[in-house]
Coordinates of C-alpha atoms in Angstrom, one line a residue:
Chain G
X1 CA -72.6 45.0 -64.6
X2 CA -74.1 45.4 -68.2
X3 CA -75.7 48.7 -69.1
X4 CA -78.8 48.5 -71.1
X5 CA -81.4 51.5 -72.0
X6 CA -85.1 50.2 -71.7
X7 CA -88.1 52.0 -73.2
X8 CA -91.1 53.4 -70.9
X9 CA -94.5 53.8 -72.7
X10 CA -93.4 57.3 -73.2
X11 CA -90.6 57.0 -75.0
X12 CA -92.1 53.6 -76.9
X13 CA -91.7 55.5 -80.6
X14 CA -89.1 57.0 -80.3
X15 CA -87.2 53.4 -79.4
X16 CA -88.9 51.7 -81.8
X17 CA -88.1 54.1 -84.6
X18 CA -84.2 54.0 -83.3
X19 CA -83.9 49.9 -83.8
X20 CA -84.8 51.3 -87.1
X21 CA -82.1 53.8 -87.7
X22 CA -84.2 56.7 -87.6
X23 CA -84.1 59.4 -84.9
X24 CA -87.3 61.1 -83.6
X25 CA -88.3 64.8 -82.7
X26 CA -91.4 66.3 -81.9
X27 CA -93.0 69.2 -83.9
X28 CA -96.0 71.4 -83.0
X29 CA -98.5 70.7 -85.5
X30 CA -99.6 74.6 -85.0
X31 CA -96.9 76.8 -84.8
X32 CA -94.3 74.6 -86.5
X33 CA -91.7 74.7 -83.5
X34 CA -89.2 71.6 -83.3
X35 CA -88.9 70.2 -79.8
X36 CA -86.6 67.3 -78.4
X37 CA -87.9 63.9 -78.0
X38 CA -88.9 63.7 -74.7
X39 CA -91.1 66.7 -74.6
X40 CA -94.8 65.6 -74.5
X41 CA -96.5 69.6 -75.0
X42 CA -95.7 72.8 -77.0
X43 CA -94.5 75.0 -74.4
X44 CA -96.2 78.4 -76.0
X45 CA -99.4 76.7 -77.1
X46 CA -99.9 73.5 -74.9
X47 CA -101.2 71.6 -78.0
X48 CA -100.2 67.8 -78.5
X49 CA -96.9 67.4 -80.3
X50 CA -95.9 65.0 -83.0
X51 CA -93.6 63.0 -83.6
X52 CA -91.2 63.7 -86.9
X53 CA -87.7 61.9 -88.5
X54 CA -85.3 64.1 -88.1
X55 CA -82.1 65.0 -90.7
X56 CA -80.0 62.8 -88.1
X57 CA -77.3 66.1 -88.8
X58 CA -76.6 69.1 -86.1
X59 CA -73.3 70.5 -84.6
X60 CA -71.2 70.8 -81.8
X61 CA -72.6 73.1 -78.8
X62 CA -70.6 71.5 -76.1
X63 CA -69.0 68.8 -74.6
X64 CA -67.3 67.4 -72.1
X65 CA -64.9 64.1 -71.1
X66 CA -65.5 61.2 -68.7
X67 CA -62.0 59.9 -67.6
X68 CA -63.2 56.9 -66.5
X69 CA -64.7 53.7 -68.0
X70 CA -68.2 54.4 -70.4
X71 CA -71.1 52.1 -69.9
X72 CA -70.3 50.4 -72.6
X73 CA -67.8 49.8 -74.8
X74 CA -69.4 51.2 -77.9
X75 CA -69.4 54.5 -76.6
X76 CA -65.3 54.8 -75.3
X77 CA -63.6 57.1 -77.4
X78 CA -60.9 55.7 -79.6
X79 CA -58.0 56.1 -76.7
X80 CA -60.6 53.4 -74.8
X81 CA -60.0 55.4 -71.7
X82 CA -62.5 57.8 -71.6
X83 CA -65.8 58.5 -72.8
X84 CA -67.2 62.1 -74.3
X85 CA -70.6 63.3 -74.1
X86 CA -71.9 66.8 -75.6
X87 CA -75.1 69.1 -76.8
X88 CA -75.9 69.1 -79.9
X89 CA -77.8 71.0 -81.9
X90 CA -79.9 69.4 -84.4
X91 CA -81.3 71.0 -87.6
X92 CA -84.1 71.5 -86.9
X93 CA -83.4 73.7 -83.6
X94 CA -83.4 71.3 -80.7
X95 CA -80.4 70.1 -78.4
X96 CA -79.8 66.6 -78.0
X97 CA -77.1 65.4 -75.0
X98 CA -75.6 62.8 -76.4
X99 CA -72.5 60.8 -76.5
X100 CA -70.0 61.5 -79.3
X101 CA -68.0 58.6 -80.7
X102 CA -65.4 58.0 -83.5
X103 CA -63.7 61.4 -82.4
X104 CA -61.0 62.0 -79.7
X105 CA -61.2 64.9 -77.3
X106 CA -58.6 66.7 -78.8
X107 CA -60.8 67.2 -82.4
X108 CA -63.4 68.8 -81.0
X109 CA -64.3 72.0 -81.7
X110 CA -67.9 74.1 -81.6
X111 CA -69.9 74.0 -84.3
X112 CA -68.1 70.6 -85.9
X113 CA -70.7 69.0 -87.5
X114 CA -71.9 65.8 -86.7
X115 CA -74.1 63.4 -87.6
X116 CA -76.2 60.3 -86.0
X117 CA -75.2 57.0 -85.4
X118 CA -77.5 54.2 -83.8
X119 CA -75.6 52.0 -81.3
X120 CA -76.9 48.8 -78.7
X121 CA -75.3 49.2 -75.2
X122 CA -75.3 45.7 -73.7
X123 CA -76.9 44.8 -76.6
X124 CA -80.6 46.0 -75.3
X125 CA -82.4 49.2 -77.0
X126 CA -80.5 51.2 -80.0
X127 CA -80.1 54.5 -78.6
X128 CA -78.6 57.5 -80.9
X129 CA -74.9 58.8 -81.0
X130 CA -73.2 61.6 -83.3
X131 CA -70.2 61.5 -84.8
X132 CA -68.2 63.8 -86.6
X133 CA -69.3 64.3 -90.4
Chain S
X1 CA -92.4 82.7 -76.7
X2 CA -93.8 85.2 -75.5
X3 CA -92.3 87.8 -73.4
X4 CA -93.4 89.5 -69.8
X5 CA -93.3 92.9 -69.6
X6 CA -89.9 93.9 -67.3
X7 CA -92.2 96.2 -65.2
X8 CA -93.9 92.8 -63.9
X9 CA -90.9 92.9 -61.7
X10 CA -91.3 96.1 -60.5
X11 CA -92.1 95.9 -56.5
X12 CA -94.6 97.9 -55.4
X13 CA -93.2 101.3 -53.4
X14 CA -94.9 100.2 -50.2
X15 CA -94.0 96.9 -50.3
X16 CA -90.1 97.8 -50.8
X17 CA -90.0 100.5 -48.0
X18 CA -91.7 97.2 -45.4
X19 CA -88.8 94.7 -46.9
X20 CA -86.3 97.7 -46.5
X21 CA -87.4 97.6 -42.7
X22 CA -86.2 93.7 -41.9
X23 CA -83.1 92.3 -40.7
X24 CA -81.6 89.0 -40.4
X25 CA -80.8 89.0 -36.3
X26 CA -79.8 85.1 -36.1
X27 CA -77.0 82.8 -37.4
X28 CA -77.0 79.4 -36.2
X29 CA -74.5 77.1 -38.0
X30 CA -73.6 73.4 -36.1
X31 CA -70.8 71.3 -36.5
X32 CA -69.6 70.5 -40.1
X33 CA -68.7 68.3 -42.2
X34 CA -67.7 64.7 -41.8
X35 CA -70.2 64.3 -38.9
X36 CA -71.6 61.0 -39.0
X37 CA -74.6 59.2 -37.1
X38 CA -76.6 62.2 -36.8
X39 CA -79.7 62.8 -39.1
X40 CA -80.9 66.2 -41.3
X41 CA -83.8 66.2 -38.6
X42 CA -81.3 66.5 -35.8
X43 CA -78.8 68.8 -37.3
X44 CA -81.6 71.4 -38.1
X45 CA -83.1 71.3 -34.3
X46 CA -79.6 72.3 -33.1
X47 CA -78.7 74.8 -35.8
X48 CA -82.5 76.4 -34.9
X49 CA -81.8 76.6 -31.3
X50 CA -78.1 77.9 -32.0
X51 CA -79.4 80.7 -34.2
X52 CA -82.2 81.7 -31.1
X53 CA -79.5 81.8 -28.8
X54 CA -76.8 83.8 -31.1
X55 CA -80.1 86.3 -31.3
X56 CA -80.7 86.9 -28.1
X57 CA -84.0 85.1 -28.6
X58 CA -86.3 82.2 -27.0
X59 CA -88.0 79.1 -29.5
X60 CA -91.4 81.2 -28.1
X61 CA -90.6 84.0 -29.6
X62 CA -90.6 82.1 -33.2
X63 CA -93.8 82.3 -34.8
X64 CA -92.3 80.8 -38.3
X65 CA -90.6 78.1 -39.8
X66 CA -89.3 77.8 -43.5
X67 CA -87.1 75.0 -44.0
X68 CA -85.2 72.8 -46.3
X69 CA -83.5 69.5 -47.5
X70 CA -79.8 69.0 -49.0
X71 CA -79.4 65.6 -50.8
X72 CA -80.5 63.4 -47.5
X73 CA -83.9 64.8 -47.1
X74 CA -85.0 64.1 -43.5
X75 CA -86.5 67.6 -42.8
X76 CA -90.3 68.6 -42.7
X77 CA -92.6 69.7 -40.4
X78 CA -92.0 67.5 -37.9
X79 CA -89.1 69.7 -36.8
X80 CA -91.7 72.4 -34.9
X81 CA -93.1 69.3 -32.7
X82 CA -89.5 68.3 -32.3
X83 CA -88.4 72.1 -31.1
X84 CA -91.6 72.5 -29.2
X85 CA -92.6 75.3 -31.5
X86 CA -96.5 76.3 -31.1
X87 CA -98.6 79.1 -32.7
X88 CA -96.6 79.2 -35.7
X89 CA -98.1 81.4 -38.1
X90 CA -96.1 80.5 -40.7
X91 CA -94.8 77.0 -42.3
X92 CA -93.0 75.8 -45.5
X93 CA -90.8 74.0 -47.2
X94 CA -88.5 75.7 -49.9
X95 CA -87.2 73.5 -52.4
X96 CA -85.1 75.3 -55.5
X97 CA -81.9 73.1 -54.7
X98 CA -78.7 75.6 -54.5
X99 CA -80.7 78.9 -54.5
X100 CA -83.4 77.9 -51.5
X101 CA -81.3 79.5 -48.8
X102 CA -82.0 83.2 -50.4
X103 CA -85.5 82.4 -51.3
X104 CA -85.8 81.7 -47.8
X105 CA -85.1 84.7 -46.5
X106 CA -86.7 86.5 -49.5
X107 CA -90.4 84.8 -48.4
X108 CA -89.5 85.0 -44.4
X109 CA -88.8 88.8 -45.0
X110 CA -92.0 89.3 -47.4
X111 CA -94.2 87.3 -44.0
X112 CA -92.4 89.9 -41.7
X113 CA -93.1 92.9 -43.8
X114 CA -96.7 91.4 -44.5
X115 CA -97.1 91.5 -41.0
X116 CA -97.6 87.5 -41.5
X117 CA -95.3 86.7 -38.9
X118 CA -92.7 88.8 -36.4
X119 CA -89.8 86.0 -36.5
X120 CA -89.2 83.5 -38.8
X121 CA -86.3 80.9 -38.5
X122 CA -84.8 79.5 -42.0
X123 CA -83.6 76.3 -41.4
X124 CA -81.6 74.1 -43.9
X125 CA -79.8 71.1 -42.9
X126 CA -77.9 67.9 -44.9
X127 CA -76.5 64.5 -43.7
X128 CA -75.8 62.6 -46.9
X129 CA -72.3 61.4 -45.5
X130 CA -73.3 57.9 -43.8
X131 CA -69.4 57.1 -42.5
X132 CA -66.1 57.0 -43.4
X133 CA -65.6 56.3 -47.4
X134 CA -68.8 57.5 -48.5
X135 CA -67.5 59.9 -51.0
X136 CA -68.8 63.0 -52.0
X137 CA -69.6 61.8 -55.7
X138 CA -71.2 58.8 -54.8
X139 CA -73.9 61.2 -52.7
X140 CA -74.8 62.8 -56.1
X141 CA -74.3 59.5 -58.6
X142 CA -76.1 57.1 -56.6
X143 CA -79.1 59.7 -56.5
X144 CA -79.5 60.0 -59.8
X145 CA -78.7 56.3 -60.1
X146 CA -82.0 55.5 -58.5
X147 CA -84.0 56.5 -61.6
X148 CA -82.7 54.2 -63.7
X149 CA -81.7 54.0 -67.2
X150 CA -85.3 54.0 -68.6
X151 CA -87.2 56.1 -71.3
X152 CA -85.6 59.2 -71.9
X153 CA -83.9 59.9 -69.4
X154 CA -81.8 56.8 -70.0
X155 CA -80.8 58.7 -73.0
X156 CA -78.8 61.3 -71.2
X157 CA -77.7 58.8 -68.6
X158 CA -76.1 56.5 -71.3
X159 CA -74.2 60.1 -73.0
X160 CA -72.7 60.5 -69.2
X161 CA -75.1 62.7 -67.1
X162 CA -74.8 60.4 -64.1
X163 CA -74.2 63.3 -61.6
X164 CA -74.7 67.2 -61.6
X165 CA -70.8 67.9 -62.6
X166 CA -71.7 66.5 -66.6
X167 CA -74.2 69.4 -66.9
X168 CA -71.5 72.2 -65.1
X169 CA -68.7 70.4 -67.0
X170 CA -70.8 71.1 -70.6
X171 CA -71.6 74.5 -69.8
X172 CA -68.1 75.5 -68.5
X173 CA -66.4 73.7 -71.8
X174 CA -69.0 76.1 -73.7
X175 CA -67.9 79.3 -72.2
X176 CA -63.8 78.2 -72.5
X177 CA -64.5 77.7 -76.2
X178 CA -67.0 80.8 -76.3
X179 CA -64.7 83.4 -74.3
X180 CA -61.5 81.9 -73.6
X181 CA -61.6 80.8 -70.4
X182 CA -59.1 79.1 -69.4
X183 CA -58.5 75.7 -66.5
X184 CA -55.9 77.8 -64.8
X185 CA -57.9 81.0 -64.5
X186 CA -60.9 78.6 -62.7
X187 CA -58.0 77.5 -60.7
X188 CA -57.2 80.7 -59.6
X189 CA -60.7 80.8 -58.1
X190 CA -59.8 77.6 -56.1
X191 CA -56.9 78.6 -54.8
X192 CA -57.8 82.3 -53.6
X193 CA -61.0 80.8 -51.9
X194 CA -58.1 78.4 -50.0
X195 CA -56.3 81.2 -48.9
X196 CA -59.7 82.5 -47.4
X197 CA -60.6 79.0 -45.6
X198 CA -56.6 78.5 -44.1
X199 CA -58.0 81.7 -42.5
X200 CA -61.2 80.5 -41.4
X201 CA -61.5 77.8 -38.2
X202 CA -64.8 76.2 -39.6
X203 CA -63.6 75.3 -42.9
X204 CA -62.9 71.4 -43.7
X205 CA -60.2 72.3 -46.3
X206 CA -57.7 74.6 -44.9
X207 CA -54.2 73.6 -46.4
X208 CA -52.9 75.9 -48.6
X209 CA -53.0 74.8 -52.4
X210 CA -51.3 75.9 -55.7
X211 CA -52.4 76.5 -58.9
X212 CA -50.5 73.4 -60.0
X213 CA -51.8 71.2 -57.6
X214 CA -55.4 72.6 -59.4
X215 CA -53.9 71.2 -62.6
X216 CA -52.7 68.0 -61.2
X217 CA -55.8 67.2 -59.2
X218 CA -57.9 64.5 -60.9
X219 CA -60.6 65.2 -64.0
X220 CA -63.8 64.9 -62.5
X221 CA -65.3 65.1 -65.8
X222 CA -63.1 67.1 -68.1
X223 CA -62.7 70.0 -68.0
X224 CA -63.8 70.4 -64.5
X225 CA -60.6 69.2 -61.8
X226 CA -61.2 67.6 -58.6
X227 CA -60.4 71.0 -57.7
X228 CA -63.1 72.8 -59.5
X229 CA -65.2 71.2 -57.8
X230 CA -67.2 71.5 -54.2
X231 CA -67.2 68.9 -51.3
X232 CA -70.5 67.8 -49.7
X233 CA -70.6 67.9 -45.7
X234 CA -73.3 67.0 -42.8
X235 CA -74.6 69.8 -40.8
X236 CA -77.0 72.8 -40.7
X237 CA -77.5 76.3 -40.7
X238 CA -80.2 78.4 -39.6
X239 CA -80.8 81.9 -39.8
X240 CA -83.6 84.6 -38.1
X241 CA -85.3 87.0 -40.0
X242 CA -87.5 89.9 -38.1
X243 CA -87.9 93.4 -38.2
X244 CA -85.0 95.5 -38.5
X245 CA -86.3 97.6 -35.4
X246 CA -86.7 94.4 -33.0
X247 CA -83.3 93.1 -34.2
X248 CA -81.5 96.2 -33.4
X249 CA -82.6 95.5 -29.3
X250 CA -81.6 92.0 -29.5
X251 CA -77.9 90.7 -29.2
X252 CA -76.4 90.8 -32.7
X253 CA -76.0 93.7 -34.8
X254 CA -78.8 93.7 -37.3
X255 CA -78.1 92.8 -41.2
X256 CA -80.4 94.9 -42.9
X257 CA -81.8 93.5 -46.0
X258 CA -81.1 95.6 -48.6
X259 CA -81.9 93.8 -52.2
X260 CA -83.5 90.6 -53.1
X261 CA -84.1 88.7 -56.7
X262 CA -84.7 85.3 -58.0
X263 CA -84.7 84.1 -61.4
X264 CA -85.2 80.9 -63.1
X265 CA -84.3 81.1 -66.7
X266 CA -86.1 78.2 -68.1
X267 CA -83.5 77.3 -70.7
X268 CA -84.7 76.1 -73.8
X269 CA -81.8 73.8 -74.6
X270 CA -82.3 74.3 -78.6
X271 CA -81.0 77.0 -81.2
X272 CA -80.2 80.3 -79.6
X273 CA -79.8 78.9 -75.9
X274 CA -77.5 81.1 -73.7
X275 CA -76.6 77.6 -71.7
X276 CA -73.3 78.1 -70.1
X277 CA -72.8 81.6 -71.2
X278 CA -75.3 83.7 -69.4
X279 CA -77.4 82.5 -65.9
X280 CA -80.5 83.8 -64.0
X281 CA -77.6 86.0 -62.3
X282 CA -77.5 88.0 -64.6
X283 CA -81.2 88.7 -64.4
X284 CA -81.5 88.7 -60.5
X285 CA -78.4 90.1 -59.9
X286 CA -79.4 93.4 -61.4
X287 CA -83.2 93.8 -60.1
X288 CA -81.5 92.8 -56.5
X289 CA -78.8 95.9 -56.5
X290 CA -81.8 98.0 -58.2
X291 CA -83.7 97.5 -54.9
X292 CA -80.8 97.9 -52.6
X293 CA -80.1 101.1 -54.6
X294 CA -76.1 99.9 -55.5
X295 CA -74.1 98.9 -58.4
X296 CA -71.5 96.3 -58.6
X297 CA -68.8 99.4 -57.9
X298 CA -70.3 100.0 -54.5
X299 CA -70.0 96.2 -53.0
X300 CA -67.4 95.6 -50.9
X301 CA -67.7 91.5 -50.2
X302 CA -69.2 88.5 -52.6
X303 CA -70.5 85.8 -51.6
X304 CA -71.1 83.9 -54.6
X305 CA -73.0 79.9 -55.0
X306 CA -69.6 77.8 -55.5
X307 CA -70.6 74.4 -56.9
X308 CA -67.9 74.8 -59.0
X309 CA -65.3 77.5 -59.7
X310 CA -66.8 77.8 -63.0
X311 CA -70.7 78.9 -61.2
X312 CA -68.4 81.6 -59.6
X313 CA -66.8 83.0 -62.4
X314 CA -70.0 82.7 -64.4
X315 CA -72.0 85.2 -61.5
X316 CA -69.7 88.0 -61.2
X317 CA -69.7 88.6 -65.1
X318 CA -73.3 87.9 -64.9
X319 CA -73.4 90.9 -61.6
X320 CA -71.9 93.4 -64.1
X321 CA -68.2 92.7 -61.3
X322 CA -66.6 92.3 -64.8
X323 CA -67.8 92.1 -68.9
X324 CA -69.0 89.0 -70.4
X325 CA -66.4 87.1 -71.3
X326 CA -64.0 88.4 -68.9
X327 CA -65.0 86.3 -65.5
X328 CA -61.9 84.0 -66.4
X329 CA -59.2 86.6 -66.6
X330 CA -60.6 89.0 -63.4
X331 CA -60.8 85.7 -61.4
X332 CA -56.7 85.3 -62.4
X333 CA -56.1 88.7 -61.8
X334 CA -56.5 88.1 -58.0
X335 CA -59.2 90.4 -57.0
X336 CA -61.0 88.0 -55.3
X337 CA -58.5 86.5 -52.8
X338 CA -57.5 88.6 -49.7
X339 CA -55.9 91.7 -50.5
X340 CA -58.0 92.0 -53.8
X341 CA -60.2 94.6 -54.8
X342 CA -63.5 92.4 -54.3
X343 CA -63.0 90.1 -51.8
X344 CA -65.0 86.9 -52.7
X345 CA -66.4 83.5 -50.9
X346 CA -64.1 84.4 -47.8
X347 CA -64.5 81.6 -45.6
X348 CA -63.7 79.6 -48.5
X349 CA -67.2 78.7 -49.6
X350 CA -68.0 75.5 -50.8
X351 CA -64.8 74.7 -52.4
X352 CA -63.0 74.6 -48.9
X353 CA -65.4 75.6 -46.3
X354 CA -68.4 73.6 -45.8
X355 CA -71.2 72.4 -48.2
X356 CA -74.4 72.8 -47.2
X357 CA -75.8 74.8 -50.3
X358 CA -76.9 78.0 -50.7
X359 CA -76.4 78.8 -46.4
X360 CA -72.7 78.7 -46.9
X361 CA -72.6 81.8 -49.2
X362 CA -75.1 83.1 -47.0
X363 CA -74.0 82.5 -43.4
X364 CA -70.4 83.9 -44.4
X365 CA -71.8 87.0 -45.4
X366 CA -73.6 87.5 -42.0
X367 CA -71.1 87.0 -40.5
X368 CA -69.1 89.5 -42.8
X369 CA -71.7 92.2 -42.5
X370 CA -71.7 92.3 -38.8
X371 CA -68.2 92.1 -38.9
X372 CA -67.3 88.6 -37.2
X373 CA -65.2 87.0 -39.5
X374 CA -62.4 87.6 -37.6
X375 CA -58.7 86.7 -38.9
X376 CA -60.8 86.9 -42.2
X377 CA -63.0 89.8 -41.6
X378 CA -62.9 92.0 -44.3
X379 CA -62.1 95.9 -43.7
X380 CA -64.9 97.5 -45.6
X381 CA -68.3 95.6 -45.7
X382 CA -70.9 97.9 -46.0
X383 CA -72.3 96.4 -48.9
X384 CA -72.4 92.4 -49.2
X385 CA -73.8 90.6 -52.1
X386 CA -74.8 87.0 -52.1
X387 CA -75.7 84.7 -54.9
X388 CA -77.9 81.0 -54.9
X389 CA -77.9 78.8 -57.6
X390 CA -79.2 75.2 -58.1
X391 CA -79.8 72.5 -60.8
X392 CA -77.1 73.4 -63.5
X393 CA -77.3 76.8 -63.7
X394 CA -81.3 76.4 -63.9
X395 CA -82.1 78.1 -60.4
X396 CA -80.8 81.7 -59.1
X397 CA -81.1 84.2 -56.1
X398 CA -79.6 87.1 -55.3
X399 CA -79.3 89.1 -51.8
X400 CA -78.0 92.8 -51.0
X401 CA -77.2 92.7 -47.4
X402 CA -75.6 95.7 -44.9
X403 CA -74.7 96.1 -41.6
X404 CA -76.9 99.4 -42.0
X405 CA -80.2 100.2 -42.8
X406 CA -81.1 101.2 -46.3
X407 CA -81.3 104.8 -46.8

């Protein structure tokens, strides 16, 4: 079975702006707080949030190994045998789970910096990866 | 964000001295395990009417009815028609995945000491296993599956968050690089809780294991071993809460609620998180043994959320059993297996007893408290502390429980 990522009207910008290389965020236009792409609402002041291009660069939080086959090819790790997933935080404050590619498990360490990469699984929507710096 | 003021969670004098007067005076737990053909609905009838009988009690005499679903759903208020229940003055569902059980008890003990009800039945019950081969990961995979890899939630999907063990895997890999911890000292956890179940007749997993065959057992997702991690089983459990005075003229000895505490941390999964380094334990787990009146030196048995070793670990640092950062190494030191100084999860939990979420912690430590346990009973277990927690690491609830009544 093919994997492929499909876009909702939620998530409609942020898909569109990832076929285009850039990754989006969300920012309270009144207090200034960052917020991860799928949240719709400042938590504190429960105005609208925007939408804003992020640096693409974070680091390392966490991450963790799947010993079995990814959903696609473009995100095994290079021993093809596993895949890697992990948190990381962006510069501007928010986490991100993402996969991690172009690294094996054994190079990983916390606060590695990283940086995005935009990859097609099953050749459908671009969706963003990190990879080390 | 802003921040409540701690004294929020102050409980009012009056209301403490009423909870302080209730008592768990049922335990109802049905067959478990690989149990097929029989639905949630079914299993939570029987495990209601075992818990009447084990009290002493009639289905008349219940006047209310909280209950809960595992991962197969199938249990709502159609259960009191199916019982024959009538004049209930109390009904709910109670839905905070692994830490339900406690919350539970906490809102069935609040109805009692309200005066809301006189005897209320917590009922939770789980049938996700259809037949032989259905394994325990598909359960949790396929529902997640079902939402599909669309909008953003395909984003997290696509990284590998196709079951609950990617988010415990992530926060246990964050506390290993944070503190230390180490595979082998998690393993430790698994194989002490073994040594419990071999001693316990209910338990689905009762072979003795090593710390080697931890090692050797399978990567569920790195770094969390097959062993690491819990099973998932059919069955139910069912507990009766009522006031400690009635329960002490019924047939079980009472367990006297002593402390009670949820909290649900709300991470905020951006810079400064605690994710995988602190839980709601660590708030809960405090105001609970406040109320009871304890501190971690004065508990003689845990019985601690197992989901994986790792959740484990994670709650007794969070209970103040050990410093932050140190769970890893007092798991390997062997406190918690029998013989140790805090004996923990001992009929095996949910590693190698039964899964049915947070009533396994719970039922084991009724049964500890009144001192039934048998070829595992503990020696000393005046003081019994019990832990919830559900989603990863997002859901927690704490419970002081004692053969006597708080003084």
């Amino acid at each position: 079975m093919t994997y492929s990522v499909s876009r909702d009207e939620a998530s409609a910008p942020f898909f569109e702006a990832a076929a285009a290389g850039r990754l989006l965020i969300r920012r309270c236009p009144v207090c200034g707080t960052a917020y991860a792409p799928h949240t719709a609402r400042c938590p504190d002041s429960n105005d609208a949030l925007i939408w804003q291009t992020a640096t693409g660069s974070g680091f390392l939080v966490s991450w963790a190994v799947g010993h079995s086959d990814p959903l696609d090819p473009v995100l095994a790790s290079p021993d093809g045998n596993s895949y890697i997933f992990g948190l990381v935080e962006l510069r501007e404050g928010p986490w991100l789970q993402v996969p991690l590619v172009g690294v094996a498990p054994s190079h990983l360490r916390p606060g590695m910096e990283l940086t995005v990469l935009f990859v097609r699984p099953g050749g459908e929507e671009a969706i963003p990866v990190f990879t080390p710096v | 964000m802003t921040s409540r003021s701690n004294s929020a969670g102050a409980i009012a004098p009056e209301v403490d001295s009423a909870l302080s007067r209730v008592a768990i005076a049922g335990l109802g737990i049905t067959e478990t395990g690989k149990v097929y053909s029989r639905s949630a609905a079914d299993f939570a009838a029987q495990a209601v009417r075992l818990a009447v009988d084990d009290a002493g009690l009639t289905l008349g005499d219940l006047d209310g009815l909280l209950f809960s679903n595992g991962a197969s759903g199938g249990v709502d208020f159609r259960l009191a028609r199916e019982l024959g229940l009538r004049d209930l003055r109390l009904m709910s569902q109670v839905a905070v995945a692994g830490a339900t059980a406690i919350c539970q008890v906490q809102y069935a003990a609040l109805a009692v000491a309200a005066g809301l009800a006189t005897t209320v039945v917590c009922v939770h019950a789980d049938a996700p296993l259809t037949g032989p081969g259905a394994s325990s990961g598909d359960v949790y995979q396929n529902r997640w599956r079902s939402r599909g890899p669309v909008g953003f939630g395909a984003l997290a999907f696509a990284s590998g968050a196709r079951s609950p063990n990617a988010g415990y895997a992530l926060a246990a890999r964050r506390h290993m690089e944070r503190y230390g911890t180490t595979s082998e000292q998690l393993g430790a956890i698994a194989v002490g809780q073994r040594q419990w179940a071999s001693r316990n007749p209910r338990a689905q997993f009762r072979e003795p294991i090593t710390l080697t065959d931890h090692q050797r057992s399978r990567w569920v997702v790195e770094p969390l071993h097959l062993l690491d991690c819990c099973m998932v089983s059919n069955g139910a459990v069912a507990v009766i809460v009522t006031a400690a005075e009635r329960a002490s003229s019924l047939r079980q000895p009472p367990v006297h609620l002593w402390g009670t505490a949820q909290s649900h941390p709300g991470y905020s999964m951006a810079s400064g998180c605690d994710f995988g380094l602190v839980s709601g334990a660590a708030d809960a787990g405090p105001r609970a043994m406040a109320m009871a009146g304890i501190s971690p030196a004065d508990v003689d048995v845990c019985e601690l959320y197992d989901c994986y070793t790792y959740t484990a670990m994670l709650t007794l640092e969070d209970y103040g059993f050990c410093a932050k950062g140190e769970g890893g190494p007092f798991a390997a030191s062997g406190a918690l297996a029998p013989g140790g100084a805090l004996p923990t999860n001992t009929g095996g939990g949910q590693l190698s007893g039964y899964y049915l979420w947070g009533m396994t912690p719970l039922a084991e430590a009724i049964i500890q408290a009144r001192g039934q346990g048998g070829e595992r009973q503990v020696d000393r277990h005046d003081v019994v502390v019990v832990s919830g927690n559900g989603g990863v690491l997002d859901h927690h609830a704490t419970l002081v429980l004692s053969p006597l009544a708080r003084s």
